[in-house]
Short mmCIF file of C-alpha atoms (C1' of nucleotides) in Angstrom, two decimals:
data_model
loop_
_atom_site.label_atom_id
_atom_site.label_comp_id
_atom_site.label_asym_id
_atom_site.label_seq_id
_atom_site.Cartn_x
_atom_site.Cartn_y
_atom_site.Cartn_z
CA UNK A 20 12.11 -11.25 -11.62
CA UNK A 21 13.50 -13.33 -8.72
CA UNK A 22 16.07 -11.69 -6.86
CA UNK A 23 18.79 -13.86 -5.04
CA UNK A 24 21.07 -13.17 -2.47
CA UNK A 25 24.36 -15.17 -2.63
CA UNK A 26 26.71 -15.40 0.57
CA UNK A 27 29.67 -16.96 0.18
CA UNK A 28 33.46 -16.15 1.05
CA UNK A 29 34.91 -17.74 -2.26
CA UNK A 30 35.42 -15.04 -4.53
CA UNK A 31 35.37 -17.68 -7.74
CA UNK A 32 32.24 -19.68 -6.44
CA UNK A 33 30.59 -15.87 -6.37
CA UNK A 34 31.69 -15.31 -9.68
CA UNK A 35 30.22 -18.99 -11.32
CA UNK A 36 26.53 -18.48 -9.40
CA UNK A 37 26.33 -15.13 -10.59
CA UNK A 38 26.98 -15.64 -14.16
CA UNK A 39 24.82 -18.78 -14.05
CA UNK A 40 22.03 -16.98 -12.31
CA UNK A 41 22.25 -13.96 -14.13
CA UNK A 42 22.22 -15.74 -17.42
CA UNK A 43 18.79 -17.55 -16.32
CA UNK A 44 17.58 -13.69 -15.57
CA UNK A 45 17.47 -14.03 -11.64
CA UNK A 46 18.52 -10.37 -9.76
CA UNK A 47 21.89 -11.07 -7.88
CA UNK A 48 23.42 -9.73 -5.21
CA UNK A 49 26.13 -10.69 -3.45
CA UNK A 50 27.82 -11.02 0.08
CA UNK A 51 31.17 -12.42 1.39
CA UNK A 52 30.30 -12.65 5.10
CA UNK A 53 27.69 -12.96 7.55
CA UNK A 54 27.50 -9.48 8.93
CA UNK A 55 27.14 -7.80 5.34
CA UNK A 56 24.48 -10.48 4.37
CA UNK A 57 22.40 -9.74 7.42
CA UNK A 58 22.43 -5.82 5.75
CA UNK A 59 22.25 -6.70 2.28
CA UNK A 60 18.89 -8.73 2.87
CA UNK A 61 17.17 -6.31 4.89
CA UNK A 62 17.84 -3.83 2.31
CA UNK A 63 17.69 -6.21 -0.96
CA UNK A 64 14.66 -7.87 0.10
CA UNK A 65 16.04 -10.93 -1.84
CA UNK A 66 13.24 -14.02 -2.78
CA UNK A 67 15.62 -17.01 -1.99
CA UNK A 68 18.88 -16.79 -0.24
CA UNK A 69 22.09 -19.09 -0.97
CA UNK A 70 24.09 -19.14 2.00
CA UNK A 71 27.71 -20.55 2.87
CA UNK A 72 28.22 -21.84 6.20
CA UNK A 73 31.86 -21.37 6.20
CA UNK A 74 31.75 -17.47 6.60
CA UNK A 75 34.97 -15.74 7.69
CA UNK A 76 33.02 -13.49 10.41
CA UNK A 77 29.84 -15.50 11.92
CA UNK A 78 29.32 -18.69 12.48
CA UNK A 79 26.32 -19.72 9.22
CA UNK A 80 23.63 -21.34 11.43
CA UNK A 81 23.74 -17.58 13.53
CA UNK A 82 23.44 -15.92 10.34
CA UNK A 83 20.31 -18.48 9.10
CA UNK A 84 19.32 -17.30 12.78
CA UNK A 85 19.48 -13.50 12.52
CA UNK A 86 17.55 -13.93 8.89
CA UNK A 87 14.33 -15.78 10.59
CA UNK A 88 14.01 -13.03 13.18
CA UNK A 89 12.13 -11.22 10.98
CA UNK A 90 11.62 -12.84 7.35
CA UNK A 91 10.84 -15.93 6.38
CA UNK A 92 12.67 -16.19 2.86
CA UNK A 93 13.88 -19.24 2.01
CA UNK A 94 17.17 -20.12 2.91
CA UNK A 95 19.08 -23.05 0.86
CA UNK A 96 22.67 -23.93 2.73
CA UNK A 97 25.75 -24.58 1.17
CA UNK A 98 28.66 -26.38 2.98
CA UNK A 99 31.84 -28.13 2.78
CA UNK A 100 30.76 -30.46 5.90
CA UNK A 101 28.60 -33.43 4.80
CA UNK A 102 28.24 -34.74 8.32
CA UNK A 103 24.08 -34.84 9.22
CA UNK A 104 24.30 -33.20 12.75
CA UNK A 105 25.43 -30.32 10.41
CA UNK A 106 22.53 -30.35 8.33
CA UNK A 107 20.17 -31.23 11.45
CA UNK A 108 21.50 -27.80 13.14
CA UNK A 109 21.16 -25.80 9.80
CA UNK A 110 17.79 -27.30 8.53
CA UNK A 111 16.31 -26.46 12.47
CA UNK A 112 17.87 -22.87 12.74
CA UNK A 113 14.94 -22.57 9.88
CA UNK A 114 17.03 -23.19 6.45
CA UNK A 115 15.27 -24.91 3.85
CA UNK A 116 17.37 -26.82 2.41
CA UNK A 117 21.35 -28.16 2.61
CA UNK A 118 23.58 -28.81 -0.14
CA UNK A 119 26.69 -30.34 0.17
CA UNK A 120 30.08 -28.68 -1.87
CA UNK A 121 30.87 -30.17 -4.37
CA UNK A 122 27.75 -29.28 -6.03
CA UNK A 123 26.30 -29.54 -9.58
CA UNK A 124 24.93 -26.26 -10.46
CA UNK A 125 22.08 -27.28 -12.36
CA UNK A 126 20.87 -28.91 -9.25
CA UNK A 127 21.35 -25.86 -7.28
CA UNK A 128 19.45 -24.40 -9.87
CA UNK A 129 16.82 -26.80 -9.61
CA UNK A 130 16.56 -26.10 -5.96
CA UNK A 131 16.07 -22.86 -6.19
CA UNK A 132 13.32 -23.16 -8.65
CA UNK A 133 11.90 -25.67 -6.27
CA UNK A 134 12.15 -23.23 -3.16
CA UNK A 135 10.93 -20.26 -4.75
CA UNK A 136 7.99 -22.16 -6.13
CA UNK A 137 6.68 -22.92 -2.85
CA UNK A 138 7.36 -19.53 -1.54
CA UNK A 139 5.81 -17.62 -4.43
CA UNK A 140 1.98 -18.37 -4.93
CA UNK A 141 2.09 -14.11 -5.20
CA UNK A 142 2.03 -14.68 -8.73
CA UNK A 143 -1.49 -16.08 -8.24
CA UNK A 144 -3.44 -13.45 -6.34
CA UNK A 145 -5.14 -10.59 -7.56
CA UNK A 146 -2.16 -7.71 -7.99
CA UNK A 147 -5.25 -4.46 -8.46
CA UNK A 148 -6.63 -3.27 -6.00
CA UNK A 149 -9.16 0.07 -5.42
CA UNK A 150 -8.51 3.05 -2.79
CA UNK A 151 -11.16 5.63 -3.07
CA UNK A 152 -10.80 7.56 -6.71
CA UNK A 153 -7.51 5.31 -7.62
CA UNK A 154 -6.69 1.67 -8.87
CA UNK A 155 -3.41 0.48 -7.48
CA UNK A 156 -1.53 -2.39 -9.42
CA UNK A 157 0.93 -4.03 -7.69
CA UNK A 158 2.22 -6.35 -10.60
CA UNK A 159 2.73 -3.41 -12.96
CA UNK A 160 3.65 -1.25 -10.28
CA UNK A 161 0.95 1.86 -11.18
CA UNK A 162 -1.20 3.83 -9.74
CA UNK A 163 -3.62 5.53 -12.03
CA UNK A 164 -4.25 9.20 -12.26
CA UNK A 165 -0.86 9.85 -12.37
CA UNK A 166 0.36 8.67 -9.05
CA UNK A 167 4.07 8.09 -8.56
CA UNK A 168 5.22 6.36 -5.34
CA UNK A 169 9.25 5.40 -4.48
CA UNK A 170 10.52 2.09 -3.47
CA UNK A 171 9.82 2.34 0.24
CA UNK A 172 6.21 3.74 -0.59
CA UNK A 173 5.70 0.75 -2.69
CA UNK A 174 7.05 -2.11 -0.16
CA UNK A 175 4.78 -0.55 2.65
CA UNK A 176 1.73 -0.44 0.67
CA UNK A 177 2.92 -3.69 -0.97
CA UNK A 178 2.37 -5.03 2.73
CA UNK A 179 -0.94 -3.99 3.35
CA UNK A 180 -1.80 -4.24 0.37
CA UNK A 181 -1.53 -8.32 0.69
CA UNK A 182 -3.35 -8.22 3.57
CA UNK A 183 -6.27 -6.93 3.44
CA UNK A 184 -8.73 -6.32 6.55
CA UNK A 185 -5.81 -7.74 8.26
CA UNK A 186 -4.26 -5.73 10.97
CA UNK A 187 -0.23 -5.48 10.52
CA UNK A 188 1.71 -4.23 13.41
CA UNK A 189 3.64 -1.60 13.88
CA UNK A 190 7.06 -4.11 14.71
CA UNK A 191 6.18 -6.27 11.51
CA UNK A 192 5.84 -3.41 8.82
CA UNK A 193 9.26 -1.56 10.17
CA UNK A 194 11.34 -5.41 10.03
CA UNK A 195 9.87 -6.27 6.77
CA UNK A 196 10.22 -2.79 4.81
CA UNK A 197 12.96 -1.76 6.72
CA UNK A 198 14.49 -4.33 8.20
CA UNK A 199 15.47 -5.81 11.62
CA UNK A 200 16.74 -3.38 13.98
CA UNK A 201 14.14 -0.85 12.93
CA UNK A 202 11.71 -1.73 15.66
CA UNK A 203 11.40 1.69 17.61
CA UNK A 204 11.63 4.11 14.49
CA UNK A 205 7.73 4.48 14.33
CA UNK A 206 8.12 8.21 13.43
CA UNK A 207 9.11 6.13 9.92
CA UNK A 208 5.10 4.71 9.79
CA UNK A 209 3.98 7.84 10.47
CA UNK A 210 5.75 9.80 8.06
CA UNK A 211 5.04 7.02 4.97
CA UNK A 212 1.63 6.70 6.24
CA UNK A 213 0.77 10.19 5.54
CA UNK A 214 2.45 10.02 2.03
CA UNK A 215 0.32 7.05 1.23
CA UNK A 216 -2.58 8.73 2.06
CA UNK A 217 -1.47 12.37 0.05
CA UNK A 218 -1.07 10.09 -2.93
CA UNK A 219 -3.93 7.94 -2.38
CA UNK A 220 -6.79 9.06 0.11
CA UNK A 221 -9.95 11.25 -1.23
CA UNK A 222 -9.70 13.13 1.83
CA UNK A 223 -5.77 12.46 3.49
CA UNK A 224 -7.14 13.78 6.78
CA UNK A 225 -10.01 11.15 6.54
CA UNK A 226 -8.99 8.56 5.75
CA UNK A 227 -11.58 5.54 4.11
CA UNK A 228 -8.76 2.86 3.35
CA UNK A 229 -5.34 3.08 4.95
CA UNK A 230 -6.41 2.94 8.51
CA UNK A 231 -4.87 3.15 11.60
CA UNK A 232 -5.18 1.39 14.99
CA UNK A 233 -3.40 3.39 17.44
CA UNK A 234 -0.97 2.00 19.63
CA UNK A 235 -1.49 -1.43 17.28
CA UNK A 236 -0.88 -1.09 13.38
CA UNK A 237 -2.40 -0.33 10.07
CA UNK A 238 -4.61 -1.51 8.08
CA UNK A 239 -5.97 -1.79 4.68
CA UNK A 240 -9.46 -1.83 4.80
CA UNK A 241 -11.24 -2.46 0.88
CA UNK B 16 -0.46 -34.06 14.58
CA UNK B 17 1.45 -34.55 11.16
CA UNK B 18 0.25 -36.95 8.99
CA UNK B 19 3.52 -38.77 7.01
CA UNK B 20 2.57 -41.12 3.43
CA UNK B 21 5.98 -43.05 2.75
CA UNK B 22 6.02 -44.52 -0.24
CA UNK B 23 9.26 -47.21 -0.87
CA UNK B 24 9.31 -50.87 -1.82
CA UNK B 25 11.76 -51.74 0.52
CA UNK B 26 9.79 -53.39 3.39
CA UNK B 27 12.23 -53.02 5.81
CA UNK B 28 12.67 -49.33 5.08
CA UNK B 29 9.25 -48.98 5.80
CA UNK B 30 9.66 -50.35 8.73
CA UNK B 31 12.26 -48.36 10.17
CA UNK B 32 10.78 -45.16 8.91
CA UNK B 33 7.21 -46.27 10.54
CA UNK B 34 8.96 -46.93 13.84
CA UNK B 35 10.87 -43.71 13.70
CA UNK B 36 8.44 -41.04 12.47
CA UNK B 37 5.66 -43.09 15.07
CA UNK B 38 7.89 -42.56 18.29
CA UNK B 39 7.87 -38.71 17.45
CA UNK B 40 4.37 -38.89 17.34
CA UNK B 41 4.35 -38.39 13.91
CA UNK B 42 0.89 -40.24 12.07
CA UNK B 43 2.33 -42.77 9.64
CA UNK B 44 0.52 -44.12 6.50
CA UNK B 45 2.77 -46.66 3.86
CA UNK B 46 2.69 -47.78 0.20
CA UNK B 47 4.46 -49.64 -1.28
CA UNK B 48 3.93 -49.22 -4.97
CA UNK B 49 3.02 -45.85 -7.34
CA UNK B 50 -1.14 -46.57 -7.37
CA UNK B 51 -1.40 -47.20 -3.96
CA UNK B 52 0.66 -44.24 -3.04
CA UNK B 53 -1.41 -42.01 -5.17
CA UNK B 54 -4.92 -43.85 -3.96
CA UNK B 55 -3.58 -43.44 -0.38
CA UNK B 56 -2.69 -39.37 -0.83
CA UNK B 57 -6.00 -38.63 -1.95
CA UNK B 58 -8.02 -40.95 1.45
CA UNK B 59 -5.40 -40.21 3.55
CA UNK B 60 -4.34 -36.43 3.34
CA UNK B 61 -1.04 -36.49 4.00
CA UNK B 62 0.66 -33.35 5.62
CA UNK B 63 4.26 -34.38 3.92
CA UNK B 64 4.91 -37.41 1.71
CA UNK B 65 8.56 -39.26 1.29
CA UNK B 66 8.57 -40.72 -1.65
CA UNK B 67 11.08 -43.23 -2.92
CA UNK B 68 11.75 -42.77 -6.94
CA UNK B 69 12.19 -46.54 -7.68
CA UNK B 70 9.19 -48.26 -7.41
CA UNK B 71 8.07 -51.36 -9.37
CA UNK B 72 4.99 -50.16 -11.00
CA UNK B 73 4.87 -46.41 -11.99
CA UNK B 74 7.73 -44.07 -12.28
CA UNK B 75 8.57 -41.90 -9.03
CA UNK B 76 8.21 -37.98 -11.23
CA UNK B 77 5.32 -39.65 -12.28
CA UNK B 78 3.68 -40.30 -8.99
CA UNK B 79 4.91 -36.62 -8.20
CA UNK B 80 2.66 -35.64 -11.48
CA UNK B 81 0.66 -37.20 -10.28
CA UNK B 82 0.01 -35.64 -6.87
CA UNK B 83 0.96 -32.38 -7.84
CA UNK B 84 -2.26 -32.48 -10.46
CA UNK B 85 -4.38 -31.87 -7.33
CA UNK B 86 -2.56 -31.39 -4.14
CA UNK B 87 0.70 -28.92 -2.79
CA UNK B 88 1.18 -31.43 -0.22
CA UNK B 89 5.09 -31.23 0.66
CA UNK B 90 7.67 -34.04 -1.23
CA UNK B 91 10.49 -35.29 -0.17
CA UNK B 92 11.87 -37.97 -2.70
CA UNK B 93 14.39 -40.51 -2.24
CA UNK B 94 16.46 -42.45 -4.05
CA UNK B 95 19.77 -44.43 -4.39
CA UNK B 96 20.53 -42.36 -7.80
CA UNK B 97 22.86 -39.62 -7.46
CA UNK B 98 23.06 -38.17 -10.47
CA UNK B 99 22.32 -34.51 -10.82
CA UNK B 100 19.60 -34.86 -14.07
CA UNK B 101 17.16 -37.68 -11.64
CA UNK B 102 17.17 -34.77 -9.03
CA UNK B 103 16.38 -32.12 -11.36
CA UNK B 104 13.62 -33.90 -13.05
CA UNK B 105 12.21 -34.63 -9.58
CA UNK B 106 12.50 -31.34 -8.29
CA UNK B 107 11.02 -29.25 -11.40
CA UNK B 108 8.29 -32.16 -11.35
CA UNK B 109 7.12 -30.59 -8.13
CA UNK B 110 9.24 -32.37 -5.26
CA UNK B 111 10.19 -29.91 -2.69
CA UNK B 112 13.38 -31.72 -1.73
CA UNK B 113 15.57 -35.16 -2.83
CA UNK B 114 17.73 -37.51 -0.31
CA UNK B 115 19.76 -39.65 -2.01
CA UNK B 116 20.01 -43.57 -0.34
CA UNK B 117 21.95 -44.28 1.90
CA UNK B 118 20.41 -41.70 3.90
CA UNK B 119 21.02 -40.56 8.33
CA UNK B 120 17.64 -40.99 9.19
CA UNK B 121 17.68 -38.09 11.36
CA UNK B 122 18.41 -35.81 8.57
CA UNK B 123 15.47 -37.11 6.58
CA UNK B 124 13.32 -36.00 10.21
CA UNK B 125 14.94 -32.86 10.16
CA UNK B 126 14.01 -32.29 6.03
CA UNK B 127 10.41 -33.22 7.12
CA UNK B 128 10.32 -31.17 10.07
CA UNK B 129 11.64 -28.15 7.04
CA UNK B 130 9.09 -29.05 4.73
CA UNK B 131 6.23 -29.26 6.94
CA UNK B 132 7.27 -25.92 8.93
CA UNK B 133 6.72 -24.25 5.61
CA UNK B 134 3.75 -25.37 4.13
CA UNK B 135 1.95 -25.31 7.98
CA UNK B 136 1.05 -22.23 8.76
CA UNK B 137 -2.77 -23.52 7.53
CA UNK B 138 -2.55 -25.91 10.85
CA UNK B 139 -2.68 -23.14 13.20
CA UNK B 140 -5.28 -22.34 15.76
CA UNK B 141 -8.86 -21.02 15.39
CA UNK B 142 -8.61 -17.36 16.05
CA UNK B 143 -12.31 -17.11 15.37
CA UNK B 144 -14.98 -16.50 18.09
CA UNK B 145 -18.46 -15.38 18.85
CA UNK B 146 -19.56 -13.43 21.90
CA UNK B 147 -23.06 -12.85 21.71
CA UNK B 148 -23.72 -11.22 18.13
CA UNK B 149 -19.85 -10.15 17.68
CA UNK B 150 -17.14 -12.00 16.15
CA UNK B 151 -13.74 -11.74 16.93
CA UNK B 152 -10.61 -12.68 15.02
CA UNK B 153 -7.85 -12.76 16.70
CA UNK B 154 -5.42 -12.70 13.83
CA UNK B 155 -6.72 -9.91 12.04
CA UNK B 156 -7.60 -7.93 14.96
CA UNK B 157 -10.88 -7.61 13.92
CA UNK B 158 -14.34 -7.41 15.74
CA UNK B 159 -17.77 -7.62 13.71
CA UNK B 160 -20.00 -4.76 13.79
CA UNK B 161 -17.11 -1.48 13.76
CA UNK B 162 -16.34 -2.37 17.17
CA UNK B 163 -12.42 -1.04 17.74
CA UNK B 164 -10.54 -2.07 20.72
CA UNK B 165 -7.35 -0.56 22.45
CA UNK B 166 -4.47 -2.93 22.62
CA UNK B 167 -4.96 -3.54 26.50
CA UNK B 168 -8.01 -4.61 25.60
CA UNK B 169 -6.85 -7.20 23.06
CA UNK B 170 -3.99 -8.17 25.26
CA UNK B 171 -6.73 -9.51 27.54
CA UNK B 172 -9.33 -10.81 25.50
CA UNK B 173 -6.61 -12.89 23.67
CA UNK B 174 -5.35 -14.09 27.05
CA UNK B 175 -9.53 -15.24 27.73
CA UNK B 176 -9.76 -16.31 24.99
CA UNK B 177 -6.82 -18.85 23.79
CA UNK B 178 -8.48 -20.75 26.54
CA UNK B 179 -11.94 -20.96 26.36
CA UNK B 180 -13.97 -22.40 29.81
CA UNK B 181 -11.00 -22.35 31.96
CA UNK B 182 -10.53 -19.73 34.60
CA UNK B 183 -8.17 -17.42 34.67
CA UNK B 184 -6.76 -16.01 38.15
CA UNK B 185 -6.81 -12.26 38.38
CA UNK B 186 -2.77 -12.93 39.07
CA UNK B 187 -2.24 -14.16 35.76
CA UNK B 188 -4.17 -11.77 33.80
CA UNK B 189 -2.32 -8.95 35.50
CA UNK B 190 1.20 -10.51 35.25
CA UNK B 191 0.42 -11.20 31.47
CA UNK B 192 -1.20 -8.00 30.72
CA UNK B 193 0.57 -5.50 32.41
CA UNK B 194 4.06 -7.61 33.87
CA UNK B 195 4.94 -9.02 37.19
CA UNK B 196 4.42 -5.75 39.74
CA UNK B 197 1.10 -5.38 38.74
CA UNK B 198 -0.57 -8.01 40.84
CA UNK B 199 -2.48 -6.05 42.95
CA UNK B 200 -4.04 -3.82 40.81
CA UNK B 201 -7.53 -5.48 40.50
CA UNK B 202 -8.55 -2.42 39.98
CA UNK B 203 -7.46 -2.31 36.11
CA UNK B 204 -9.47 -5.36 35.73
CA UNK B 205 -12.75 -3.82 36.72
CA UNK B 206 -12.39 -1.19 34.39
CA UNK B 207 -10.88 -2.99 31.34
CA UNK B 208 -13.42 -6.14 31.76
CA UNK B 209 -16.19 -3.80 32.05
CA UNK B 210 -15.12 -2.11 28.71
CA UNK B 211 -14.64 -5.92 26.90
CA UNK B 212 -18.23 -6.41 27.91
CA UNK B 213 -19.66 -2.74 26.95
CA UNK B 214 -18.30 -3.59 23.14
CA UNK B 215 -19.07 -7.09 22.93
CA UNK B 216 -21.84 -7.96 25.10
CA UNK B 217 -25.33 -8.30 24.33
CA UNK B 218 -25.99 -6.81 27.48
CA UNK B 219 -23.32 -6.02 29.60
CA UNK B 220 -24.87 -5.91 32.67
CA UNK B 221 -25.32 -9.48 32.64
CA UNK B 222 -22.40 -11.01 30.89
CA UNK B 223 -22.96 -14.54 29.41
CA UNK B 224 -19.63 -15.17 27.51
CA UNK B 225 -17.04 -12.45 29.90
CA UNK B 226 -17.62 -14.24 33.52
CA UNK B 227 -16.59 -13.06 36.83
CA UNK B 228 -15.85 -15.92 39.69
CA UNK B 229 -15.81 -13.73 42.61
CA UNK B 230 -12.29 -13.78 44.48
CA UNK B 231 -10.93 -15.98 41.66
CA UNK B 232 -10.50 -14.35 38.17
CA UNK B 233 -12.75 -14.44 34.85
CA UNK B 234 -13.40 -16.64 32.58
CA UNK B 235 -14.28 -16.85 28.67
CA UNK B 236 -17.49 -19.10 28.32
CA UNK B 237 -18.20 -20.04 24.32
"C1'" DC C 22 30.00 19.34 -10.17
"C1'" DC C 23 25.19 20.31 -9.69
"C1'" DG C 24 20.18 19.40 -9.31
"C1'" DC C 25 16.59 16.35 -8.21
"C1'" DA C 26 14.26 12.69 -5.90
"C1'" DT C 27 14.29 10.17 -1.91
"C1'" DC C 28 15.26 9.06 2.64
"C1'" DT C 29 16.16 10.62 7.38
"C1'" DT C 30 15.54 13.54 11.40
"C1'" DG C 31 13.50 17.05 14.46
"C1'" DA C 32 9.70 19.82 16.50
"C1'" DC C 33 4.90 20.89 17.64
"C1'" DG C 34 -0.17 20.51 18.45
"C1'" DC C 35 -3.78 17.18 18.73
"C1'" DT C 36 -6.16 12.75 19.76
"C1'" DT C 37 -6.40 8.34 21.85
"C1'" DT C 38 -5.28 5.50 25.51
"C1'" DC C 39 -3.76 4.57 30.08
"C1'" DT C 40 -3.80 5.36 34.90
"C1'" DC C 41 -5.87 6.67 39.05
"C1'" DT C 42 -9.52 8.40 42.21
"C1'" DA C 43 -14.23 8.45 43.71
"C1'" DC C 44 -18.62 6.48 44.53
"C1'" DG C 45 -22.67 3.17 44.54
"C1'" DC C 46 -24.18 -1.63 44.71
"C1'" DC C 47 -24.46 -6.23 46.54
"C1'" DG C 48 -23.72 -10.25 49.46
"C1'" DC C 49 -21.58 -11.82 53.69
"C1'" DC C 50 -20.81 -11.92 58.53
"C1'" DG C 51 -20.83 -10.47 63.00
"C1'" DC D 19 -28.79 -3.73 61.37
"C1'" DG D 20 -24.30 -1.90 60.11
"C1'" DG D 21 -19.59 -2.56 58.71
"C1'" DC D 22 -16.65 -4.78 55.24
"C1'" DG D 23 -14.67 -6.58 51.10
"C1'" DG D 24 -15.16 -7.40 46.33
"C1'" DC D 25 -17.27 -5.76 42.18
"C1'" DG D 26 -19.07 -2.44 38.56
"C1'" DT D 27 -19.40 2.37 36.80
"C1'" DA D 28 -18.04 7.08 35.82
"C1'" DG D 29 -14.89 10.67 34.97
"C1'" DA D 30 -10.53 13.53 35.08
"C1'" DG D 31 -5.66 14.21 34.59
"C1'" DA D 32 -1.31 12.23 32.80
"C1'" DA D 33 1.14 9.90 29.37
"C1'" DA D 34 1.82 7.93 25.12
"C1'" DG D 35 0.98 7.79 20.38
"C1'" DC D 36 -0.32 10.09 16.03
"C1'" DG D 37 -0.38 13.53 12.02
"C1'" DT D 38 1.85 17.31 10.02
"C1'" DC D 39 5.23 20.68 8.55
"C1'" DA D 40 9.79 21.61 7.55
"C1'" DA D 41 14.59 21.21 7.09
"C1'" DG D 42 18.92 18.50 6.83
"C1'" DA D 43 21.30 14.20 4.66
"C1'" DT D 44 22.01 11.06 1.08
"C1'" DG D 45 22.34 9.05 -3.32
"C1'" DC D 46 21.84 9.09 -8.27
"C1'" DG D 47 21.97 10.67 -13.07
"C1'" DG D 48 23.11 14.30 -16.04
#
DNA sequence: CCGCATCTTGACGCTTTCTCTACGCCGCCG
DNA sequence: CGGCGGCGTAGAGAAAGCGTCAAGATGCGG
């Protein structure tokens, strides 16, 4: 299911994307300024963000800004302002694409579709994947044997997961599990680490799959 | 360099879009029909293609059908219709964005310059080398043969390595590895070249690929 | 309101890595 | 021939990073 993130300041504009995108089974959440969207997509995680420009708090393109520090989610702008220097500023802070209020809906829609297309190829790669005695499935979300993991289990391993042989730093796993401003909480890896490894290592003390390169990263090694 | 197909009927559009895109040393190809647009994609590889729906042959969602049957090459359609249903046919046909005519030309750069930032992280730089029997990928922060280094050591084997056959003053390798201050230690690059070559030498008493110029700095020879 | 699962936070021993000192080799020059 | 500077090697102590246990918050559903 793709999950959307919605910031706008117009209660009744929140209301009509919501329904809409609700109806079409998309995940909504929603924001009315730039300071709680910055904390609602580190925690949501959203797939494609709609994003006013207008926002009572922070200027939009700062907010577009603060989003590509760390993620790279695609950002689609709405605005009142049709002038082009405005879309020029939004479209280079890293937004993906500008549409100008009025809008029809069904072309929002449209847009969105066309955003998260690009962005999602996920659906395509191979979702199981084998650590020692245990096949993880990332689609389904299971582990077999009757292995249970929570949320921030699943978007860490999720990570490596997607990655594999491919060395993911330390700075990278905290902004994209826990979000930006979580840079120097390593103690975080470290604890979720070692649950990984509980729930899914042979031998947790030894570990064959979920490796780690000190002072570096981790990495999943097949 | 980014290679642009625009496809319009318009001559002097072309034109103006050639001359544009070519003084920001973009790589220009045009066609002016929906054939030669699609023969031209396939000899021409385009890295984004702008694509004008009204063209006297073939409909425009059909050229994107067209493409889209064997290529996710980036497309930005345009077209003097403003109505919402052309630009959600053309998007859910595969078009990653739609400009309607009349159009600032430097939003249309800045849509490209979206597009193409997206779909380009395929463009980037080898990170593959060989020294001697090792391999070392610089993205995955990998090295053939179980060979682990510390993250000083990659710091400066990166550093050689993103610029292969030119020397690189002991200076700069200190001020990049360690910060500004450290300029006289030359003593940290004894001991951390001497490890590179231990682990990725043939023989590390006589380096072929990890050089020292005496006095000068080292220098990464392929 | 309570209990449970999950997320945070703190403390401690252990390993890896960094930093620094010592010493031998070699070519250069007086 | 002997001192000197730059380089390579080895090793030890200091510092940083890691794994683990355990206990305090926090949030959610009953």
């Amino acid at each position: 299911m793709t999950r959307v993130l919605i910031v706008d300041d117009e209660p009744q504009l929140l209301r009509a994307l919501r329904i809409n995108l609700a109806a079409r089974h998309y995940e909504v959440t929603l924001a009315d300024d730039g300071g709680s969207a910055l904390r609602q997509a580190a925690q949501f995680h959203p797939d494609v963000v709609v994003l006013d420009l207008g926002l009572p708090d922070i200027d939009g393109v700062e907010v577009v800004h603060g989003l590509r520090g760390w993620t790279s989610v695609p950002i689609i702008v709405l605005s009142g302002r049709a002038g082009s220097q405005d879309k020029i500023d939004a479209l280079d802070a890293g937004a993906d694409d500008y549409v100008t209020k009025p809008f029809d809906i069904e072309e929002l829609l449209a847009r969105i579709r066309a955003v998260t297309r690009r962005a999602s190829p996920h659906e395509t790669q191979p979702a199981q994947f084998r650590i020692g005695e245990r096949t993880v499935d990332l689609a389904a979300k299971t582990v077999s044997g009757d292995v249970r993991l929570t949320p921030t289990e699943w978007r860490l391993l999720e990570l490596l997961l997607r990655n594999p042989g491919r060395l993911i730093s330390q700075r990278q796993m905290l902004a994209e599990v826990w979000g930006a401003g979580y840079a120097k909480e390593t103690h975080y890896l470290r604890q979720y680490m070692a649950q990984l490894r509980r729930k899914l290592e042979p031998d947790p003390a030894r570990p064959a799959h979920l490796i780690t390169e000190p002072g570096m990263g981790y990495r999943f090694t097949p």
